[in-house]
Tab-separated table of C-alpha atoms in Angstrom:
chain	number	residue	atom	x	y	z
A	1	MET	CA	0.220	0.117	0.256
A	2	ILE	CA	2.244	2.467	1.475
A	3	SER	CA	4.751	1.418	-2.282
A	4	VAL	CA	1.487	2.032	-4.285
A	5	ARG	CA	1.493	6.078	-3.231
A	6	LEU	CA	5.027	6.403	-3.667
A	7	ASN	CA	4.741	5.817	-7.099
A	8	ASN	CA	1.408	7.847	-7.696
A	9	LEU	CA	3.337	11.138	-5.649
A	10	ARG	CA	6.006	10.407	-8.214
A	11	ASN	CA	4.381	9.979	-11.071
A	12	VAL	CA	2.443	13.105	-10.006
A	13	CYS	CA	6.563	15.653	-9.617
A	14	GLY	CA	6.612	14.545	-12.699
A	15	LEU	CA	3.927	15.892	-14.370
A	16	HIS	CA	4.530	18.984	-12.316
A	17	ASN	CA	7.949	18.822	-13.165
A	18	ASN	CA	6.841	18.958	-17.075
A	19	PHE	CA	4.266	21.589	-17.097
A	20	LEU	CA	7.022	24.342	-15.277
A	21	ASN	CA	9.524	23.168	-17.715
A	22	THR	CA	6.592	24.011	-20.657
A	23	LEU	CA	5.383	26.930	-19.680
A	24	CYS	CA	9.995	28.550	-19.261
A	25	LYS	CA	10.200	27.674	-22.767
A	26	HIS	CA	6.803	29.704	-23.487
A	27	PHE	CA	8.432	32.799	-21.890
A	28	SER	CA	11.475	33.142	-22.477
A	29	ALA	CA	12.767	35.834	-22.444
A	30	LYS	CA	14.906	35.154	-26.104
A	31	PRO	CA	12.568	37.331	-28.602
A	32	PRO	CA	10.297	34.986	-31.680
A	33	THR	CA	12.390	34.500	-34.405
A	34	THR	CA	9.987	36.164	-37.516
A	35	PRO	CA	8.924	33.674	-39.873
A	36	ILE	CA	10.693	33.815	-43.737
A	37	GLN	CA	8.400	35.457	-46.134
A	38	LYS	CA	8.170	33.646	-49.187
A	39	ASN	CA	7.231	34.135	-52.379
A	40	ALA	CA	3.783	32.466	-54.446
A	41	GLU	CA	6.829	30.433	-55.916
A	42	GLY	CA	8.216	29.707	-52.689
A	43	GLU	CA	11.324	31.348	-52.763
A	44	THR	CA	12.281	33.902	-50.422
A	45	GLN	CA	11.817	37.037	-49.937
A	46	LYS	CA	13.897	40.203	-48.720
A	47	ARG	CA	12.715	43.570	-46.988
A	48	PRO	CA	12.837	46.312	-49.532
A	49	LYS	CA	15.591	48.628	-48.709
A	50	SER	CA	14.415	52.565	-47.912
A	51	GLN	CA	15.887	53.997	-51.030
A	52	PRO	CA	17.148	57.457	-49.933
A	53	VAL	CA	16.431	61.061	-50.221
A	54	PRO	CA	18.062	63.294	-52.503
A	55	LYS	CA	20.634	66.269	-50.552
A	56	ILE	CA	20.272	70.025	-52.138
A	57	THR	CA	22.834	72.500	-51.022
A	58	LEU	CA	20.802	74.724	-50.019
A	59	ILE	CA	21.788	78.406	-49.515
A	60	VAL	CA	20.308	80.242	-46.931
A	61	ASN	CA	22.454	84.034	-47.025
A	62	ASP	CA	25.788	84.686	-48.603
A	63	ASP	CA	27.644	83.223	-44.270
A	64	ASN	CA	24.906	80.510	-44.325
A	65	MET	CA	25.271	77.510	-46.648
A	66	SER	CA	22.934	73.559	-45.284
A	67	ILE	CA	22.985	70.023	-47.444
A	68	THR	CA	18.859	69.059	-46.432
A	69	THR	CA	16.607	68.473	-48.979
A	70	LEU	CA	14.067	69.623	-50.659
A	71	GLU	CA	11.111	68.535	-49.508
A	72	GLU	CA	12.275	70.403	-46.468
A	73	ALA	CA	13.353	73.618	-47.746
A	74	GLN	CA	10.439	74.234	-49.461
A	75	HIS	CA	9.566	74.043	-46.037
A	76	MET	CA	11.413	76.730	-44.906
A	77	SER	CA	10.751	79.414	-47.493
A	78	LYS	CA	6.780	78.515	-46.578
A	79	ARG	CA	7.660	79.839	-42.684
A	80	ARG	CA	9.815	82.217	-43.466
A	81	ALA	CA	7.824	83.168	-46.178
A	82	LEU	CA	11.382	83.513	-48.672
A	83	LYS	CA	11.063	82.188	-52.270
A	84	LEU	CA	13.385	78.992	-53.817
A	85	VAL	CA	14.909	79.573	-56.257
A	86	LYS	CA	17.316	76.912	-57.502
A	87	LEU	CA	20.314	78.517	-59.341
A	88	VAL	CA	21.847	75.972	-60.704
A	89	ASP	CA	20.405	72.415	-62.016
A	90	MET	CA	24.209	69.118	-60.378
A	91	ASP	CA	27.162	70.831	-58.533
A	92	ASN	CA	29.610	69.306	-60.861
A	93	LYS	CA	32.145	68.956	-57.456
A	94	THR	CA	28.659	67.548	-54.422
A	95	GLN	CA	26.977	66.581	-57.225
A	96	ARG	CA	23.439	67.666	-56.030
A	97	PRO	CA	21.437	70.530	-57.402
A	98	VAL	CA	21.689	73.967	-55.835
A	99	TYR	CA	18.959	76.464	-53.763
A	100	LYS	CA	18.850	79.640	-52.450
A	101	LEU	CA	15.917	80.929	-50.361
A	102	MET	CA	15.614	84.952	-51.578
A	103	THR	CA	13.100	87.757	-50.499
A	104	GLY	CA	11.353	88.611	-53.436
A	105	ALA	CA	14.096	91.896	-53.723
A	106	GLU	CA	16.584	89.737	-54.434
A	107	TYR	CA	14.683	87.417	-56.371
A	108	ASN	CA	13.507	90.674	-58.401
A	109	THR	CA	17.015	91.483	-59.096
A	110	GLU	CA	18.113	88.308	-60.103
A	111	ASP	CA	15.701	88.358	-62.376
A	112	LEU	CA	16.252	91.160	-64.137
A	113	LYS	CA	20.004	90.430	-64.122
A	114	SER	CA	18.699	87.300	-65.833
A	115	ARG	CA	16.607	89.711	-68.890
A	116	GLN	CA	19.719	91.456	-68.925
A	117	THR	CA	22.054	88.441	-69.961
A	118	LYS	CA	20.131	86.592	-72.211
A	119	LYS	CA	19.108	90.539	-73.893
A	120	GLN	CA	23.261	90.751	-74.290
A	121	ASP	CA	22.950	86.982	-75.721
A	122	LYS	CA	21.021	87.266	-78.063
A	123	LEU	CA	22.329	90.263	-79.738
A	124	SER	CA	25.499	89.150	-79.925
A	125	ASN	CA	24.108	86.066	-81.151
A	126	ALA	CA	22.969	87.990	-84.153
A	127	LEU	CA	24.343	87.495	-87.720
A	128	LYS	CA	25.935	90.706	-89.527
A	129	GLY	CA	25.235	89.588	-92.575
A	130	GLU	CA	25.921	86.901	-94.863
A	131	LYS	CA	28.306	85.908	-97.716
A	132	LEU	CA	28.064	83.963	-101.146
A	133	LEU	CA	30.603	81.171	-102.446
A	134	MET	CA	30.745	80.025	-105.840
A	135	LEU	CA	32.762	77.581	-106.326
A	136	ASN	CA	33.069	74.734	-109.147
A	137	VAL	CA	33.095	70.961	-108.935
A	138	GLN	CA	36.503	71.279	-110.242
A	139	ILE	CA	38.452	73.917	-107.396
A	140	SER	CA	41.623	71.465	-107.305
A	141	LYS	CA	42.105	70.718	-102.789
A	142	HIS	CA	44.622	73.954	-102.429
A	143	ASP	CA	42.204	76.358	-103.588
A	144	LEU	CA	39.499	74.779	-101.387
A	145	GLU	CA	41.295	74.761	-98.474
A	146	VAL	CA	41.557	78.431	-98.965
A	147	HIS	CA	38.285	78.964	-99.201
A	148	VAL	CA	38.484	76.977	-95.554
A	149	LYS	CA	39.732	79.392	-94.117
A	150	LYS	CA	37.998	83.014	-95.771
A	151	ILE	CA	34.982	80.541	-94.189
A	152	ILE	CA	36.364	80.515	-90.794
A	153	LYS	CA	37.041	83.891	-90.686
A	154	TRP	CA	33.524	84.943	-91.174
A	155	ILE	CA	31.848	83.133	-89.477
A	156	ALA	CA	34.108	84.792	-86.694
A	157	LYS	CA	32.833	87.868	-87.049
A	158	ARG	CA	29.441	86.346	-87.263
A	159	PHE	CA	28.277	85.343	-90.693
A	160	GLU	CA	26.239	82.758	-92.789
A	161	VAL	CA	27.360	81.230	-95.595
A	162	ARG	CA	25.880	80.514	-98.776
A	163	VAL	CA	27.518	78.610	-101.029
A	164	THR	CA	26.511	77.105	-104.446
A	165	ILE	CA	29.080	74.108	-106.544
A	166	ASN	CA	28.611	74.858	-109.431
A	167	GLY	CA	27.735	71.498	-111.365
A	168	ASP	CA	25.551	68.989	-112.900
A	169	ALA	CA	23.951	66.279	-113.239
A	170	ASN	CA	26.037	64.093	-114.311
A	171	ASN	CA	28.469	65.152	-111.734
A	172	ALA	CA	26.706	65.108	-108.628
A	173	GLU	CA	29.230	62.376	-106.915
A	174	LYS	CA	32.471	65.504	-107.505
A	175	SER	CA	29.479	68.368	-105.620
A	176	GLU	CA	28.628	66.050	-102.641
A	177	ALA	CA	32.275	65.212	-102.560
A	178	ILE	CA	32.818	69.000	-102.355
A	179	TYR	CA	30.701	69.724	-99.204
A	180	LYS	CA	31.797	66.767	-98.292
A	181	PHE	CA	35.440	68.717	-97.503
A	182	LEU	CA	34.097	71.286	-96.216
A	183	GLU	CA	31.616	69.470	-93.882
A	184	ASP	CA	34.613	68.137	-92.521
A	185	ASN	CA	37.499	70.743	-91.990
A	186	LEU	CA	34.029	73.281	-90.231
A	187	LYS	CA	31.810	70.963	-88.371
A	188	THR	CA	33.691	71.872	-85.660
A	189	GLU	CA	33.194	75.730	-85.633
A	190	THR	CA	30.120	76.179	-87.615
A	191	ARG	CA	26.722	74.540	-88.606
A	192	PHE	CA	25.567	73.157	-92.088
A	193	LEU	CA	21.755	73.704	-93.417
A	194	GLN	CA	19.370	73.681	-95.989
A	195	LYS	CA	21.417	71.435	-98.002
A	196	ARG	CA	19.639	71.257	-101.157
A	197	MET	CA	19.926	70.269	-105.324
A	198	LYS	CA	18.222	72.472	-108.312
A	199	GLY	CA	19.238	72.418	-111.035
A	200	GLY	CA	22.093	70.324	-110.727
A	201	ASP	CA	23.996	72.836	-107.655
A	202	LEU	CA	24.748	72.051	-104.662
A	203	LYS	CA	23.222	74.717	-102.301
A	204	PHE	CA	23.912	74.756	-98.947
A	205	GLN	CA	24.026	78.039	-95.751
A	206	ILE	CA	27.016	77.720	-93.405
A	207	ILE	CA	25.764	79.873	-90.437
A	208	PRO	CA	28.080	80.097	-86.492
A	209	PRO	CA	28.082	77.293	-84.818
A	210	LYS	CA	24.580	77.316	-82.242
A	211	ALA	CA	25.182	79.273	-78.772
A	212	ASP	CA	24.691	76.536	-74.766
A	213	ASP	CA	20.855	78.541	-73.885
A	214	ALA	CA	21.697	81.401	-70.926
A	215	GLY	CA	20.745	79.413	-67.985
A	216	SER	CA	17.809	81.191	-66.120
A	217	ASN	CA	17.147	80.488	-62.269
A	218	LYS	CA	13.888	78.375	-61.621
A	219	THR	CA	11.821	79.366	-58.470
A	220	LEU	CA	9.327	77.042	-56.552
């Protein structure tokens, strides 16, 4: 009888220990591992990385410059009642766009300067007139080289050069060869326009290169 009770007591103690071990495992301080996410094909999916926010260089005044985001710069311009003006699309050194906070008076001054610069560039790029150049398909290479130097001088003085290569339908290849010679020797200093064949003559214009458009301020 006593041995039976002892066996029962041992069984009860054993169940109690198993219950305690289960509770300890369930309430362990170790955080549970995140389950691995898989797509429809059963392949493991990686968590998407957050994209870095592009930075800008912000000029607050002549003595204050900071690196921030465009959104924060826009908030700052609203808080201070200033205009946010883009000065440079991409700075070669920092590889960031450059913005500046301006008062209304400062912006108007910069806008006036920009307009004056555009006007001066337009006047300086205006053609002063035109020169006529008649060439024959039998012209020698030496004479062509002389004409190339002459054209370069005219272009430097902002003249348009109207060229006519006299020929006929039977020697169109010679006219094309002369055109190609002029184009190869002048393409870095000039632009060739309106090439056309008329009555056996090859005609075209040579004008100064197109000037780069002057940059303009953009306000946000």
